[in-house]
XYZ file of N, CA and C in Angstrom:
543
model
N 150.128 90.984 38.853
C 149.836 90.655 40.219
C 150.085 89.260 40.453
N 150.843 88.929 41.508
C 151.150 87.556 41.880
C 149.987 86.974 42.641
N 149.938 85.655 42.707
C 148.832 85.070 43.511
C 148.960 85.497 45.030
N 150.173 85.601 45.506
C 150.340 86.100 46.883
C 149.792 87.441 47.078
N 150.070 88.422 46.116
C 149.469 89.726 46.208
C 148.011 89.768 46.161
N 147.473 88.863 45.292
C 146.019 88.737 45.179
C 145.325 88.301 46.502
N 145.832 87.280 47.140
C 145.311 86.807 48.389
C 145.595 87.793 49.532
N 146.633 88.528 49.482
C 146.971 89.497 50.538
C 145.908 90.539 50.557
N 145.321 90.937 49.472
C 144.258 91.931 49.436
C 143.011 91.512 50.230
N 142.900 90.211 50.498
C 141.765 89.724 51.261
C 141.838 89.835 52.740
N 142.952 90.369 53.252
C 143.154 90.578 54.612
C 142.572 91.902 55.079
N 142.239 92.795 54.178
C 141.642 94.090 54.577
C 142.790 95.105 54.898
N 142.374 96.351 55.070
C 143.459 97.349 55.314
C 143.245 98.191 56.545
N 142.054 98.084 57.142
C 141.776 98.863 58.257
C 140.818 98.181 59.232
N 140.384 98.801 60.284
C 139.534 98.126 61.379
C 138.117 98.556 61.113
N 137.189 97.920 61.755
C 135.749 98.233 61.604
C 135.477 99.604 62.246
N 134.445 100.304 61.723
C 134.191 101.651 62.325
C 133.720 101.527 63.799
N 133.858 102.729 64.552
C 133.398 102.680 65.903
C 131.861 102.459 66.017
N 131.476 102.013 67.218
C 130.023 101.820 67.430
C 129.289 103.237 67.543
N 128.008 103.198 67.553
C 127.221 104.426 67.674
C 126.619 104.452 69.054
N 126.216 105.695 69.474
C 125.624 105.933 70.680
C 124.226 105.268 70.913
N 123.848 105.049 72.167
C 122.517 104.533 72.318
C 121.452 105.392 71.777
N 121.690 106.762 71.801
C 120.714 107.659 71.241
C 120.566 107.484 69.715
N 121.695 107.276 68.978
C 121.685 107.017 67.544
C 120.913 105.638 67.290
N 121.169 104.626 68.128
C 120.534 103.409 67.916
C 118.990 103.599 68.082
N 118.598 104.405 69.079
C 117.202 104.570 69.342
C 116.548 105.450 68.111
N 117.246 106.415 67.605
C 116.645 107.118 66.441
C 116.556 106.261 65.191
N 117.637 105.425 65.000
C 117.624 104.517 63.905
C 116.420 103.595 63.933
N 116.237 103.090 65.207
C 115.088 102.165 65.408
C 113.784 102.768 65.070
N 113.605 104.006 65.740
C 112.354 104.758 65.538
C 112.065 105.158 64.085
N 113.096 105.533 63.344
C 112.936 105.877 61.919
C 112.584 104.721 61.142
N 113.259 103.576 61.359
C 112.929 102.323 60.636
C 111.572 101.762 60.909
N 111.222 101.855 62.147
C 109.828 101.384 62.591
C 108.794 102.190 61.975
N 108.912 103.645 62.063
C 107.933 104.451 61.489
C 107.798 104.411 59.942
N 109.027 104.378 59.333
C 109.040 104.312 57.792
C 108.411 103.002 57.293
N 108.807 101.828 57.767
C 108.220 100.570 57.319
C 106.785 100.447 57.749
N 106.428 100.998 59.002
C 105.029 100.915 59.391
C 104.169 101.757 58.455
N 104.722 102.929 58.039
C 103.885 103.785 57.222
C 103.595 103.123 55.844
N 104.632 102.527 55.235
C 104.393 101.787 53.987
C 103.510 100.592 54.219
N 103.720 99.847 55.242
C 102.828 98.641 55.392
C 101.422 99.039 55.715
N 101.287 100.126 56.586
C 99.942 100.571 56.851
C 99.222 101.055 55.605
N 99.925 101.788 54.713
C 99.315 102.298 53.518
C 98.885 101.127 52.663
N 99.785 100.099 52.620
C 99.452 98.839 51.871
C 98.162 98.242 52.368
N 98.118 98.056 53.711
C 96.981 97.387 54.299
C 95.692 98.219 54.240
N 95.841 99.561 54.413
C 94.661 100.350 54.477
C 94.076 100.693 53.078
N 94.923 100.997 52.168
C 94.409 101.411 50.784
C 94.336 100.235 49.806
N 95.103 99.305 50.006
C 95.215 98.255 48.883
C 94.638 96.942 49.191
N 94.115 96.693 50.464
C 93.575 95.475 50.872
C 92.411 95.059 49.951
N 92.460 93.893 49.468
C 91.400 93.369 48.557
C 91.760 93.630 47.095
N 92.858 94.336 46.838
C 93.219 94.588 45.368
C 94.379 93.750 45.091
N 94.763 93.745 43.829
C 95.957 92.997 43.356
C 97.204 93.769 43.490
N 97.020 95.016 43.955
C 98.274 95.913 44.033
C 99.060 95.697 45.269
N 100.312 96.062 45.245
C 101.157 95.946 46.347
C 101.907 97.263 46.549
N 102.264 97.559 47.788
C 102.966 98.817 48.102
C 104.297 98.607 48.793
N 104.544 97.367 49.188
C 105.806 97.107 49.946
C 106.516 95.911 49.321
N 107.851 96.092 49.177
C 108.717 95.049 48.662
C 109.887 94.869 49.617
N 110.451 93.767 49.579
C 111.539 93.378 50.567
C 112.724 94.364 50.507
N 113.028 94.895 49.416
C 114.241 95.796 49.312
C 114.005 97.079 50.146
N 112.754 97.354 50.583
C 112.634 98.560 51.456
C 113.156 98.347 52.779
N 113.248 97.165 53.255
C 113.903 96.888 54.566
C 115.448 97.276 54.484
N 116.106 96.971 53.351
C 117.445 97.400 53.259
C 117.634 98.840 53.100
N 116.706 99.518 52.383
C 116.727 101.002 52.329
C 116.570 101.533 53.659
N 115.728 101.025 54.518
C 115.464 101.485 55.869
C 116.823 101.472 56.701
N 117.618 100.450 56.486
C 118.965 100.435 57.169
C 119.697 101.618 56.802
N 119.720 101.916 55.551
C 120.500 103.034 55.078
C 119.988 104.469 55.483
N 118.704 104.698 55.199
C 118.121 106.036 55.393
C 117.816 106.379 56.813
N 117.763 105.333 57.673
C 117.464 105.634 59.106
C 118.677 105.214 59.939
N 119.525 104.289 59.500
C 120.670 103.830 60.314
C 121.977 104.406 59.822
N 122.086 104.906 58.658
C 123.302 105.389 58.133
C 123.071 106.688 57.373
N 122.465 107.650 58.043
C 121.903 108.846 57.361
C 122.888 109.693 56.668
N 124.161 109.633 57.045
C 125.249 110.443 56.379
C 125.839 109.740 55.118
N 125.559 108.454 55.033
C 126.185 107.685 53.902
C 125.708 108.317 52.525
N 126.657 108.491 51.619
C 126.192 108.895 50.226
C 125.171 107.932 49.683
N 125.201 106.724 50.031
C 124.280 105.747 49.421
C 122.878 105.896 49.999
N 122.699 106.681 51.112
C 121.354 106.906 51.785
C 120.707 108.151 51.293
N 121.355 108.972 50.480
C 120.774 110.285 50.186
C 119.557 110.210 49.194
N 118.763 111.184 49.185
C 117.479 111.081 48.296
C 117.824 110.754 46.853
N 118.860 111.307 46.279
C 119.213 110.948 44.882
C 119.339 109.456 44.701
N 120.137 108.862 45.646
C 120.417 107.468 45.570
C 119.184 106.604 45.932
N 118.467 106.993 46.967
C 117.206 106.202 47.349
C 116.213 106.214 46.173
N 115.864 107.408 45.651
C 114.830 107.469 44.652
C 115.361 106.928 43.289
N 116.482 107.497 42.861
C 117.059 107.036 41.536
C 117.422 105.632 41.486
N 118.032 105.124 42.584
C 118.534 103.780 42.558
C 117.323 102.791 42.460
N 116.261 103.017 43.236
C 115.034 102.092 43.188
C 114.414 102.234 41.818
N 114.146 103.456 41.357
C 113.360 103.497 40.131
C 114.149 102.996 38.991
N 115.410 103.325 38.810
C 116.191 102.757 37.641
C 116.321 101.288 37.733
N 116.504 100.770 38.908
C 116.622 99.317 39.050
C 115.297 98.603 38.833
N 114.189 99.264 39.156
C 112.862 98.664 38.872
C 112.627 98.562 37.361
N 113.018 99.661 36.665
C 112.924 99.650 35.245
C 113.756 98.581 34.608
N 114.956 98.488 35.056
C 115.836 97.378 34.540
C 115.304 96.035 34.864
N 114.829 95.814 36.064
C 114.266 94.465 36.444
C 113.123 94.047 35.579
N 112.155 95.033 35.392
C 111.004 94.655 34.573
C 111.419 94.362 33.158
N 112.267 95.216 32.633
C 112.745 95.033 31.169
C 113.371 93.661 31.125
N 114.236 93.275 32.017
C 114.936 91.911 31.965
C 113.901 90.773 32.144
N 112.986 91.015 33.040
C 111.955 89.966 33.182
C 111.142 89.749 31.932
N 110.808 90.804 31.259
C 109.954 90.727 30.059
C 110.756 90.239 28.875
N 112.001 90.628 28.800
C 112.841 90.240 27.624
C 113.456 88.800 27.806
N 113.765 88.468 29.041
C 114.530 87.244 29.304
C 113.756 86.229 30.218
N 112.473 86.463 30.396
C 111.633 85.661 31.299
C 111.786 84.141 31.131
N 111.897 83.645 29.876
C 112.021 82.217 29.652
C 113.336 81.666 30.261
N 114.271 82.457 30.595
C 115.553 82.075 31.165
C 115.670 82.794 32.529
N 114.960 82.457 33.547
C 114.893 83.243 34.744
C 116.291 83.393 35.434
N 117.202 82.445 35.325
C 118.547 82.557 35.909
C 119.201 83.714 35.195
N 119.117 83.755 33.944
C 119.855 84.771 33.084
C 119.242 86.145 33.378
N 117.846 86.200 33.442
C 117.146 87.450 33.637
C 117.444 87.986 35.024
N 117.586 87.168 36.034
C 117.904 87.636 37.429
C 119.360 88.263 37.424
N 120.267 87.514 36.807
C 121.664 88.036 36.797
C 121.794 89.304 36.068
N 121.140 89.368 34.883
C 121.210 90.588 34.010
C 120.558 91.703 34.720
N 119.534 91.513 35.439
C 118.797 92.595 36.104
C 119.624 93.185 37.140
N 120.227 92.405 37.987
C 121.144 92.949 39.090
C 122.371 93.611 38.549
N 122.990 92.936 37.644
C 124.300 93.469 37.184
C 123.982 94.749 36.406
N 123.004 94.792 35.551
C 122.700 95.965 34.791
C 122.199 97.199 35.678
N 121.433 96.832 36.717
C 121.020 97.849 37.584
C 122.237 98.461 38.324
N 123.186 97.723 38.788
C 124.407 98.225 39.326
C 125.167 99.119 38.356
N 125.313 98.688 37.155
C 126.047 99.510 36.146
C 125.283 100.839 35.983
N 123.979 100.786 35.739
C 123.209 101.981 35.534
C 123.231 102.900 36.718
N 123.129 102.358 37.971
C 123.256 103.238 39.071
C 124.605 103.938 39.228
N 125.647 103.112 38.938
C 127.041 103.751 38.860
C 127.071 104.868 37.922
N 126.555 104.598 36.743
C 126.669 105.607 35.620
C 125.941 106.833 35.985
N 124.810 106.739 36.686
C 124.001 107.871 37.020
C 124.234 108.477 38.409
N 125.194 107.994 39.112
C 125.565 108.414 40.456
C 124.373 108.212 41.399
N 123.616 107.189 41.260
C 122.497 106.837 42.085
C 122.657 105.511 42.833
N 123.870 105.111 43.035
C 124.134 103.736 43.623
C 123.416 103.657 45.024
N 122.501 102.662 45.164
C 121.795 102.458 46.384
C 121.633 100.901 46.403
N 122.393 100.242 47.286
C 122.427 98.750 47.291
C 121.027 98.109 47.245
N 120.056 98.568 48.009
C 118.761 97.879 47.816
C 118.198 97.910 46.392
N 118.667 98.730 45.589
C 118.177 98.823 44.199
C 118.455 97.445 43.521
N 119.506 96.813 43.829
C 119.719 95.486 43.294
C 118.696 94.499 43.588
N 118.176 94.575 44.888
C 117.125 93.711 45.284
C 115.847 94.132 44.584
N 115.593 95.349 44.383
C 114.367 95.851 43.654
C 114.353 95.261 42.212
N 115.586 95.280 41.591
C 115.641 94.633 40.264
C 115.414 93.184 40.287
N 115.900 92.539 41.247
C 115.837 91.078 41.377
C 114.393 90.646 41.734
N 113.700 91.389 42.564
C 112.337 91.174 42.799
C 111.439 91.210 41.638
N 111.748 92.172 40.753
C 110.977 92.282 39.469
C 111.057 90.973 38.674
N 112.182 90.187 38.835
C 112.363 89.015 38.004
C 111.803 87.845 38.821
N 112.034 87.706 40.053
C 111.698 86.497 40.816
C 110.520 86.697 41.765
N 109.817 87.843 41.715
C 108.788 88.164 42.575
C 107.469 87.397 42.298
N 107.398 86.564 41.278
C 106.172 85.824 41.083
C 105.185 86.514 40.148
N 104.122 85.744 39.983
C 103.057 86.147 39.040
C 102.461 87.529 39.404
N 102.206 87.754 40.664
C 101.665 89.071 41.145
C 102.525 90.213 40.671
N 103.806 90.118 40.894
C 104.771 91.193 40.458
C 104.908 91.197 38.930
N 104.975 90.084 38.289
C 105.125 90.086 36.865
C 103.895 90.704 36.180
N 102.685 90.471 36.718
C 101.476 91.031 36.145
C 101.427 92.563 36.180
N 102.178 93.155 37.050
C 102.201 94.587 37.120
C 102.895 95.251 35.923
N 103.831 94.457 35.325
C 104.623 95.065 34.178
C 105.387 96.302 34.617
N 105.437 97.318 33.831
C 106.147 98.485 34.120
C 105.431 99.316 35.257
N 104.192 98.997 35.563
C 103.561 99.682 36.665
C 104.272 99.343 37.968
N 105.054 98.285 38.037
C 105.852 98.013 39.217
C 106.774 99.083 39.599
N 107.187 99.921 38.600
C 108.020 101.029 38.804
C 107.371 102.162 39.688
N 106.084 102.341 39.349
C 105.295 103.311 40.031
C 104.677 102.826 41.352
N 104.192 101.624 41.341
C 103.579 101.010 42.560
C 103.901 99.553 42.573
N 104.728 99.090 43.363
C 105.021 99.585 44.703
C 106.259 100.535 44.799
N 107.174 100.531 43.785
C 108.504 101.065 44.086
C 108.465 102.543 44.366
N 108.079 103.354 43.355
C 108.175 104.900 43.578
C 107.265 105.303 44.621
N 106.073 104.803 44.758
C 105.194 105.218 45.894
C 105.737 104.843 47.237
N 106.219 103.610 47.372
C 106.769 103.172 48.636
C 108.028 104.030 48.975
N 108.928 104.236 48.068
C 110.074 105.027 48.245
C 109.705 106.529 48.736
N 108.655 107.066 48.169
C 108.254 108.406 48.474
C 107.864 108.451 50.018
N 107.111 107.425 50.395
C 106.737 107.368 51.776
C 107.940 107.267 52.797
N 108.845 106.331 52.389
C 110.151 106.198 53.149
C 110.897 107.481 53.205
N 110.954 108.193 52.094
C 111.691 109.477 52.162
C 111.018 110.486 53.030
N 109.717 110.671 52.945
C 109.019 111.631 53.742
C 109.331 111.370 55.242
N 109.213 110.069 55.542
C 109.440 109.768 57.025
C 110.891 110.029 57.341
N 111.803 109.708 56.479
C 113.175 109.998 56.819
C 113.471 111.473 57.038
N 112.865 112.281 56.211
C 113.009 113.779 56.379
C 112.386 114.173 57.719
N 111.264 113.612 58.062
C 110.613 114.042 59.341
C 111.367 113.551 60.544
N 111.750 112.270 60.590
C 112.330 111.721 61.804
C 113.880 112.083 61.943
N 114.629 111.965 60.924
C 116.026 112.272 61.042
C 116.398 113.716 61.351
N 115.561 114.586 61.196
C 115.875 116.011 61.527
C 115.309 116.452 62.836
N 114.786 115.552 63.649
C 114.258 115.842 65.044
C 115.379 115.966 65.912
N 116.299 114.981 66.100
C 117.455 115.136 67.050
C 118.460 116.103 66.560
N 119.018 116.888 67.517
C 120.046 117.880 67.136
C 121.254 117.231 66.486
N 121.527 115.965 66.813
C 122.737 115.230 66.375
C 122.573 114.770 64.869
N 121.412 114.879 64.339
C 121.176 114.284 63.050
C 120.740 115.378 62.049
N 121.052 115.170 60.753
C 120.528 115.961 59.714
C 120.419 115.122 58.373
N 119.267 115.291 57.735
C 119.023 114.548 56.558
C 118.244 115.360 55.565
N 118.661 115.452 54.336
C 119.733 114.811 53.702
C 121.095 115.595 53.879
N 122.152 114.929 53.392
C 123.426 115.594 53.241
C 123.394 116.395 51.958
N 122.729 115.818 50.940
C 122.555 116.546 49.644
C 121.255 115.977 49.010
N 120.686 116.715 48.008
C 119.583 116.266 47.347
C 119.891 115.545 46.056
N 120.396 116.182 45.095
C 120.675 115.708 43.765
C 122.071 115.990 43.420
């Protein structure tokens, strides 16, 4: 490949996708609001005063996919659940094994989680953030160890999935999921 061919690839090959209807925007908003509110409410209601957490930043990115791009292969239950759980396992393992070198642990966690999600057909972009949070999330997250996989990750993902199933199947124009496993 010549340098000219290499840089020509950066021009792109198509145009951006068309916009969505106001109704789709409203359902995306409602789903994201209800999903994140359910996880945050459960966190505040059940876990207040404890050292446990139920919500992590990567859930916001998952909300974009499962409520805003419901037909995307990356938004399906296999990807949502598998991507987060595998990435959480990788993130905790990297933090525990490479903790003295946080820059290396962070890079290894994200890169390895992407490779594992590809290999298992569970690619879910927020999974990379879930792996990274396991490394850079601070003492409270580090103290959880592998419990991080169950709480907050698996428990929070389960709540997001239940809300996605409930909300995304209300309007006639939507259906979720496209596939399960």
